[in-house]
Amino acid sequence: MEAVGEVVTVGPGLTGRTVGDIVAYAGGAMGSYAEEQILPANKVVPVPSSIDPVIAASIMLKGMTAQFLLRRCFKVEPGHTVLIQAAAGGVGSLLCQWANALGATVIGTVSTKEKAAQAKDDGCHHVILYKEEDFVARVNEITSGNGVDVVYDSVGKDSLQGSLACLKLRGYMVSFGQSSGTPDPVPLSALAPKSLFLTRPSLMQYTVTRDELLETAGEVFTSIASGILKVRVNHTYPLSQAAQAHTDLESRKTSGSVVLIP
C-alpha cells in the first residue's frame, strides 16, 4: 500500500508530472509489490531530491500517520505530556521523536530492555517496561497524579482501558491501531467522569483533499531533512524475495523498516 518510484509514463493531458520525476504514495489500493504500477496522479506526491528514495519508501505510511496524529488529530504543543503505547514500533518510534521535537514530555511503553533503549534514543523522557510494571500506576507517578493530555494507542484490546485511566481531565484518547486485537466496546458513560475525548482515526480520512495530502507528506519530508525524524531501514530485500521478507517479519527477525527493491 506504499511505494516510491520513477515516473516512466504520464497520462494524456496531465500537467505537473513529467517522466523522470520521483514520486511516492501511501494508502489506497494494494499493488505496490510490482516493478511498474499505474496510479492516479492526484494520489502521488513528489519526493524532494534531498530525500533518499529508499528512506522515503520506508516512511510514507508511518510518517504521514505520525503527522496527522500529532499535528491535527490532537495538536501536540510545548508543555503537553503524551503517552505513546508501543513506543518502539514503526509509528511509535516516529511519534516519540516528533513529539519530543514539538516540546512535549514523552512517556512510552515497551516490552523489552532493548526496545526501552531505542525509545530513549528516540526522545522518550520516561520509558515504562509494561511487562514488569503497571503502566497506569507509573504514569500516575510520573505525572504526580495529573495524568496525560493525550494517549496514542496502537495496541488496542490489551491497553485501551489502561490508556483511558492514564488521561487527565478532558484528555484525548487516540486509538489508531489494534495489534493485540479489537478493543472491547467503551460505553459513553465511561468517558463522563473526566469528560474524555475518544477517537478512532485513519490516515485516509485526513488526506481526503489534494492539499491535505501534500501538506501531510510535505511535513514528513521536511522533518526528515531537518533531522527531527531518524529513519531506521535495517533490511532491504529484492522484490523477488518478498515472501522471505514476510517470513522474517512474521518470525520477528527484523527491526525498523523493511524495504523491497525491484
mmCIF file of C-alpha atoms in Angstrom:
data_model
loop_
_atom_site.group_PDB
_atom_site.id
_atom_site.type_symbol
_atom_site.label_atom_id
_atom_site.label_comp_id
_atom_site.label_asym_id
_atom_site.label_seq_id
_atom_site.Cartn_x
_atom_site.Cartn_y
_atom_site.Cartn_z
ATOM 1 C CA MET A 1 0.000 0.000 0.000
ATOM 2 C CA GLU A 2 3.000 2.331 -0.272
ATOM 3 C CA ALA A 3 5.862 2.825 -2.691
ATOM 4 C CA VAL A 4 8.331 5.236 -4.223
ATOM 5 C CA GLY A 5 9.200 5.143 -7.887
ATOM 6 C CA GLU A 6 10.238 6.983 -11.025
ATOM 7 C CA VAL A 7 7.577 8.252 -13.413
ATOM 8 C CA VAL A 8 8.031 6.391 -16.707
ATOM 9 C CA THR A 9 4.842 7.493 -18.497
ATOM 10 C CA VAL A 10 2.368 10.326 -17.987
ATOM 11 C CA GLY A 11 -1.292 10.091 -18.967
ATOM 12 C CA PRO A 12 -2.632 12.256 -21.813
ATOM 13 C CA GLY A 13 -3.393 15.858 -20.884
ATOM 14 C CA LEU A 14 -1.807 15.547 -17.454
ATOM 15 C CA THR A 15 0.203 18.521 -16.205
ATOM 16 C CA GLY A 16 2.501 18.871 -13.220
ATOM 17 C CA ARG A 17 4.182 15.474 -13.587
ATOM 18 C CA THR A 18 6.964 14.629 -16.010
ATOM 19 C CA VAL A 19 8.844 11.475 -16.927
ATOM 20 C CA GLY A 20 11.783 11.039 -14.573
ATOM 21 C CA ASP A 21 10.083 12.558 -11.513
ATOM 22 C CA ILE A 22 10.482 10.615 -8.271
ATOM 23 C CA VAL A 23 7.089 10.245 -6.620
ATOM 24 C CA ALA A 24 5.568 8.406 -3.675
ATOM 25 C CA TYR A 25 2.181 7.289 -2.437
ATOM 26 C CA ALA A 26 0.721 5.650 0.646
ATOM 27 C CA GLY A 27 -2.667 4.141 1.341
ATOM 28 C CA GLY A 28 -5.421 3.307 -1.072
ATOM 29 C CA ALA A 29 -5.428 0.130 -3.127
ATOM 30 C CA MET A 30 -2.863 -2.603 -2.673
ATOM 31 C CA GLY A 31 -0.448 -3.337 -5.501
ATOM 32 C CA SER A 32 2.952 -1.882 -4.652
ATOM 33 C CA TYR A 33 4.734 -5.266 -4.878
ATOM 34 C CA ALA A 34 5.398 -4.672 -8.554
ATOM 35 C CA GLU A 35 8.037 -3.288 -10.899
ATOM 36 C CA GLU A 36 5.541 -0.914 -12.510
ATOM 37 C CA GLN A 37 2.239 0.476 -11.286
ATOM 38 C CA ILE A 38 -0.491 2.663 -12.763
ATOM 39 C CA LEU A 39 -1.514 5.337 -10.264
ATOM 40 C CA PRO A 40 -3.926 8.275 -10.292
ATOM 41 C CA ALA A 41 -1.845 11.445 -10.410
ATOM 42 C CA ASN A 42 -3.742 13.066 -7.550
ATOM 43 C CA LYS A 43 -2.666 10.271 -5.169
ATOM 44 C CA VAL A 44 1.104 10.645 -5.626
ATOM 45 C CA VAL A 45 3.374 13.259 -4.077
ATOM 46 C CA PRO A 46 6.749 14.487 -5.323
ATOM 47 C CA VAL A 47 9.750 13.258 -3.325
ATOM 48 C CA PRO A 48 12.332 16.024 -2.761
ATOM 49 C CA SER A 49 15.753 15.329 -4.247
ATOM 50 C CA SER A 50 17.245 15.697 -0.757
ATOM 51 C CA ILE A 51 15.404 12.541 0.414
ATOM 52 C CA ASP A 52 16.826 9.103 -0.443
ATOM 53 C CA PRO A 53 14.052 7.168 -2.252
ATOM 54 C CA VAL A 54 14.671 4.116 -0.017
ATOM 55 C CA ILE A 55 14.141 6.294 3.066
ATOM 56 C CA ALA A 56 11.002 7.784 1.528
ATOM 57 C CA ALA A 57 9.654 4.308 0.697
ATOM 58 C CA SER A 58 10.181 3.209 4.289
ATOM 59 C CA ILE A 59 8.363 6.110 5.920
ATOM 60 C CA MET A 60 5.411 7.198 3.790
ATOM 61 C CA LEU A 61 2.573 5.413 5.598
ATOM 62 C CA LYS A 62 4.121 5.546 9.077
ATOM 63 C CA GLY A 63 5.337 9.121 8.704
ATOM 64 C CA MET A 64 2.066 10.518 7.398
ATOM 65 C CA THR A 65 0.241 8.662 10.168
ATOM 66 C CA ALA A 66 2.506 10.272 12.757
ATOM 67 C CA GLN A 67 1.943 13.687 11.171
ATOM 68 C CA PHE A 68 -1.835 13.665 11.300
ATOM 69 C CA LEU A 69 -1.880 12.152 14.799
ATOM 70 C CA LEU A 70 0.461 14.756 16.296
ATOM 71 C CA ARG A 71 -0.403 17.814 14.240
ATOM 72 C CA ARG A 72 -4.120 17.511 13.583
ATOM 73 C CA CYS A 73 -5.901 14.732 15.482
ATOM 74 C CA PHE A 74 -4.594 16.232 18.710
ATOM 75 C CA LYS A 75 -2.219 19.158 18.202
ATOM 76 C CA VAL A 76 0.785 18.500 20.427
ATOM 77 C CA GLU A 77 2.432 21.660 21.765
ATOM 78 C CA PRO A 78 5.136 22.568 24.299
ATOM 79 C CA GLY A 79 4.014 21.718 27.818
ATOM 80 C CA HIS A 80 1.850 18.760 26.850
ATOM 81 C CA THR A 81 2.500 15.325 28.316
ATOM 82 C CA VAL A 82 1.859 12.441 25.940
ATOM 83 C CA LEU A 83 1.741 8.671 26.402
ATOM 84 C CA ILE A 84 2.770 6.544 23.425
ATOM 85 C CA GLN A 85 1.917 2.854 23.608
ATOM 86 C CA ALA A 86 4.331 0.541 21.721
ATOM 87 C CA ALA A 87 6.877 3.345 21.641
ATOM 88 C CA ALA A 88 9.468 1.279 19.761
ATOM 89 C CA GLY A 89 7.082 0.250 16.981
ATOM 90 C CA GLY A 90 7.119 1.666 13.476
ATOM 91 C CA VAL A 91 4.747 4.567 14.103
ATOM 92 C CA GLY A 92 5.575 4.725 17.833
ATOM 93 C CA SER A 93 9.225 5.457 17.143
ATOM 94 C CA LEU A 94 8.324 8.401 14.906
ATOM 95 C CA LEU A 95 5.739 9.690 17.389
ATOM 96 C CA CYS A 96 8.389 9.749 20.136
ATOM 97 C CA GLN A 97 10.888 11.671 18.016
ATOM 98 C CA TRP A 98 8.363 14.172 16.697
ATOM 99 C CA ALA A 99 6.532 14.763 19.998
ATOM 100 C CA ASN A 100 9.871 15.435 21.693
ATOM 101 C CA ALA A 101 10.786 17.934 18.971
ATOM 102 C CA LEU A 102 7.410 19.664 19.473
ATOM 103 C CA GLY A 103 8.317 20.281 23.119
ATOM 104 C CA ALA A 104 6.158 17.657 24.803
ATOM 105 C CA THR A 105 7.090 15.434 27.726
ATOM 106 C CA VAL A 106 7.073 11.945 26.206
ATOM 107 C CA ILE A 107 6.186 8.766 28.097
ATOM 108 C CA GLY A 108 6.464 5.493 26.187
ATOM 109 C CA THR A 109 5.628 1.859 26.883
ATOM 110 C CA VAL A 110 7.763 -1.011 25.526
ATOM 111 C CA SER A 111 8.085 -4.766 26.106
ATOM 112 C CA THR A 112 11.866 -5.276 26.404
ATOM 113 C CA LYS A 113 15.012 -3.530 27.657
ATOM 114 C CA GLU A 114 16.335 -3.396 24.072
ATOM 115 C CA LYS A 115 13.225 -1.554 22.955
ATOM 116 C CA ALA A 116 13.499 0.703 26.009
ATOM 117 C CA ALA A 117 16.975 1.778 24.865
ATOM 118 C CA GLN A 118 15.611 2.593 21.400
ATOM 119 C CA ALA A 119 12.690 4.560 22.842
ATOM 120 C CA LYS A 120 15.109 6.601 24.965
ATOM 121 C CA ASP A 121 17.193 7.246 21.857
ATOM 122 C CA ASP A 122 14.033 8.377 20.071
ATOM 123 C CA GLY A 123 13.302 11.044 22.671
ATOM 124 C CA CYS A 124 11.204 9.314 25.334
ATOM 125 C CA HIS A 125 11.747 11.099 28.647
ATOM 126 C CA HIS A 126 10.182 8.218 30.589
ATOM 127 C CA VAL A 127 10.120 4.609 29.381
ATOM 128 C CA ILE A 128 7.843 2.020 31.003
ATOM 129 C CA LEU A 129 8.501 -1.720 30.652
ATOM 130 C CA TYR A 130 4.856 -2.761 30.714
ATOM 131 C CA LYS A 131 5.619 -6.454 31.318
ATOM 132 C CA GLU A 132 7.467 -5.610 34.519
ATOM 133 C CA GLU A 133 5.381 -2.743 35.897
ATOM 134 C CA ASP A 134 1.817 -1.434 35.868
ATOM 135 C CA PHE A 135 1.893 1.318 33.253
ATOM 136 C CA VAL A 136 -1.158 3.077 34.725
ATOM 137 C CA ALA A 137 0.495 3.333 38.144
ATOM 138 C CA ARG A 138 3.786 4.513 36.599
ATOM 139 C CA VAL A 139 2.073 7.210 34.506
ATOM 140 C CA ASN A 140 0.247 8.353 37.621
ATOM 141 C CA GLU A 141 3.569 8.552 39.449
ATOM 142 C CA ILE A 142 5.377 10.349 36.607
ATOM 143 C CA THR A 143 2.595 12.938 36.255
ATOM 144 C CA SER A 144 2.120 13.395 40.030
ATOM 145 C CA GLY A 145 -1.419 12.105 39.702
ATOM 146 C CA ASN A 146 -2.433 14.560 36.980
ATOM 147 C CA GLY A 147 -2.491 12.179 34.019
ATOM 148 C CA VAL A 148 -1.506 12.871 30.416
ATOM 149 C CA ASP A 149 -3.034 15.208 27.838
ATOM 150 C CA VAL A 150 -3.211 12.552 25.125
ATOM 151 C CA VAL A 151 -2.612 8.829 24.638
ATOM 152 C CA TYR A 152 -1.618 7.456 21.235
ATOM 153 C CA ASP A 153 -2.564 3.775 21.358
ATOM 154 C CA SER A 154 -1.956 1.316 18.512
ATOM 155 C CA VAL A 155 -2.174 -1.761 20.741
ATOM 156 C CA GLY A 156 -5.929 -1.907 21.225
ATOM 157 C CA LYS A 157 -7.529 -4.669 23.265
ATOM 158 C CA ASP A 158 -4.757 -5.154 25.863
ATOM 159 C CA SER A 159 -4.171 -1.480 26.604
ATOM 160 C CA LEU A 160 -7.272 0.607 25.886
ATOM 161 C CA GLN A 161 -8.792 0.551 29.379
ATOM 162 C CA GLY A 162 -5.436 1.374 30.958
ATOM 163 C CA SER A 163 -4.852 4.132 28.431
ATOM 164 C CA LEU A 164 -8.180 5.749 29.328
ATOM 165 C CA ALA A 165 -7.214 5.588 33.021
ATOM 166 C CA CYS A 166 -3.988 7.498 32.277
ATOM 167 C CA LEU A 167 -5.757 10.574 30.895
ATOM 168 C CA LYS A 168 -6.198 13.872 32.706
ATOM 169 C CA LEU A 169 -9.488 15.774 32.752
ATOM 170 C CA ARG A 170 -10.642 16.461 29.184
ATOM 171 C CA GLY A 171 -7.830 14.267 27.874
ATOM 172 C CA TYR A 172 -7.727 12.805 24.378
ATOM 173 C CA MET A 173 -7.710 9.048 23.745
ATOM 174 C CA VAL A 174 -6.440 8.414 20.217
ATOM 175 C CA SER A 175 -6.853 4.741 19.304
ATOM 176 C CA PHE A 176 -5.233 4.252 15.903
ATOM 177 C CA GLY A 177 -4.449 0.523 15.811
ATOM 178 C CA GLN A 178 -5.172 -2.829 17.379
ATOM 179 C CA SER A 179 -2.089 -5.041 17.306
ATOM 180 C CA SER A 180 -3.395 -7.036 20.296
ATOM 181 C CA GLY A 181 -6.922 -7.375 18.916
ATOM 182 C CA THR A 182 -10.112 -5.335 18.652
ATOM 183 C CA PRO A 183 -10.737 -3.362 21.861
ATOM 184 C CA ASP A 184 -13.833 -4.117 23.906
ATOM 185 C CA PRO A 185 -16.642 -1.575 23.444
ATOM 186 C CA VAL A 186 -16.352 1.557 25.587
ATOM 187 C CA PRO A 187 -19.676 2.796 26.992
ATOM 188 C CA LEU A 188 -20.171 6.549 26.661
ATOM 189 C CA SER A 189 -20.696 6.701 30.420
ATOM 190 C CA ALA A 190 -17.060 5.622 30.921
ATOM 191 C CA LEU A 191 -15.914 8.913 29.357
ATOM 192 C CA ALA A 192 -18.144 11.084 31.525
ATOM 193 C CA PRO A 193 -16.233 11.208 34.878
ATOM 194 C CA LYS A 194 -13.292 13.040 33.249
ATOM 195 C CA SER A 195 -15.095 14.457 30.172
ATOM 196 C CA LEU A 196 -12.741 12.493 27.922
ATOM 197 C CA PHE A 197 -12.494 12.583 24.133
ATOM 198 C CA LEU A 198 -12.172 9.283 22.237
ATOM 199 C CA THR A 199 -11.384 8.996 18.531
ATOM 200 C CA ARG A 200 -10.521 6.139 16.166
ATOM 201 C CA PRO A 201 -8.885 7.955 13.236
ATOM 202 C CA SER A 202 -7.487 6.710 9.936
ATOM 203 C CA LEU A 203 -4.982 8.368 7.609
ATOM 204 C CA MET A 204 -7.372 8.088 4.665
ATOM 205 C CA GLN A 205 -9.860 10.475 6.302
ATOM 206 C CA TYR A 206 -7.085 13.002 6.991
ATOM 207 C CA THR A 207 -5.731 13.076 3.426
ATOM 208 C CA VAL A 208 -9.008 13.440 1.557
ATOM 209 C CA THR A 209 -8.088 16.527 -0.461
ATOM 210 C CA ARG A 210 -5.001 17.095 -2.564
ATOM 211 C CA ASP A 211 -3.942 19.947 -0.266
ATOM 212 C CA GLU A 212 -4.213 17.732 2.831
ATOM 213 C CA LEU A 213 -2.138 15.017 1.163
ATOM 214 C CA LEU A 214 0.598 17.419 0.052
ATOM 215 C CA GLU A 215 0.734 19.138 3.441
ATOM 216 C CA THR A 216 0.940 15.836 5.319
ATOM 217 C CA ALA A 217 3.679 14.369 3.123
ATOM 218 C CA GLY A 218 5.493 17.694 2.962
ATOM 219 C CA GLU A 219 5.789 17.925 6.738
ATOM 220 C CA VAL A 220 7.172 14.380 6.856
ATOM 221 C CA PHE A 221 9.843 15.148 4.254
ATOM 222 C CA THR A 222 10.745 18.430 5.979
ATOM 223 C CA SER A 223 11.103 16.642 9.306
ATOM 224 C CA ILE A 224 13.430 14.049 7.777
ATOM 225 C CA ALA A 225 15.551 16.718 6.070
ATOM 226 C CA SER A 226 15.836 18.765 9.278
ATOM 227 C CA GLY A 227 16.860 15.740 11.344
ATOM 228 C CA ILE A 228 13.712 15.682 13.505
ATOM 229 C CA LEU A 229 12.913 12.186 12.234
ATOM 230 C CA LYS A 230 15.524 9.432 12.106
ATOM 231 C CA VAL A 231 14.512 6.504 9.933
ATOM 232 C CA ARG A 232 15.923 3.027 10.510
ATOM 233 C CA VAL A 233 15.962 1.000 7.286
ATOM 234 C CA ASN A 234 17.591 -2.098 8.751
ATOM 235 C CA HIS A 235 16.650 -4.528 5.991
ATOM 236 C CA THR A 236 16.300 -4.430 2.220
ATOM 237 C CA TYR A 237 15.276 -7.384 0.048
ATOM 238 C CA PRO A 238 14.969 -7.788 -3.709
ATOM 239 C CA LEU A 239 11.294 -7.658 -4.705
ATOM 240 C CA SER A 240 11.659 -11.283 -5.847
ATOM 241 C CA GLN A 241 12.280 -12.217 -2.183
ATOM 242 C CA ALA A 242 9.099 -10.604 -0.855
ATOM 243 C CA ALA A 243 7.941 -13.940 0.583
ATOM 244 C CA GLN A 244 11.183 -14.296 2.557
ATOM 245 C CA ALA A 245 10.790 -10.728 3.839
ATOM 246 C CA HIS A 246 7.323 -11.609 5.141
ATOM 247 C CA THR A 247 8.603 -14.811 6.742
ATOM 248 C CA ASP A 248 11.357 -12.880 8.521
ATOM 249 C CA LEU A 249 8.883 -10.196 9.593
ATOM 250 C CA GLU A 250 6.418 -12.741 10.993
ATOM 251 C CA SER A 251 9.171 -14.577 12.877
ATOM 252 C CA ARG A 252 10.319 -11.277 14.449
ATOM 253 C CA LYS A 253 13.752 -11.404 12.796
ATOM 254 C CA THR A 254 13.501 -7.824 11.553
ATOM 255 C CA SER A 255 13.621 -4.453 13.266
ATOM 256 C CA GLY A 256 12.982 -0.983 11.944
ATOM 257 C CA SER A 257 11.764 -0.707 8.370
ATOM 258 C CA VAL A 258 11.940 -3.308 5.613
ATOM 259 C CA VAL A 259 12.115 -2.107 2.002
ATOM 260 C CA LEU A 260 11.660 -4.221 -1.128
ATOM 261 C CA ILE A 261 13.826 -3.151 -4.083
ATOM 262 C CA PRO A 262 12.546 -4.005 -7.613
#
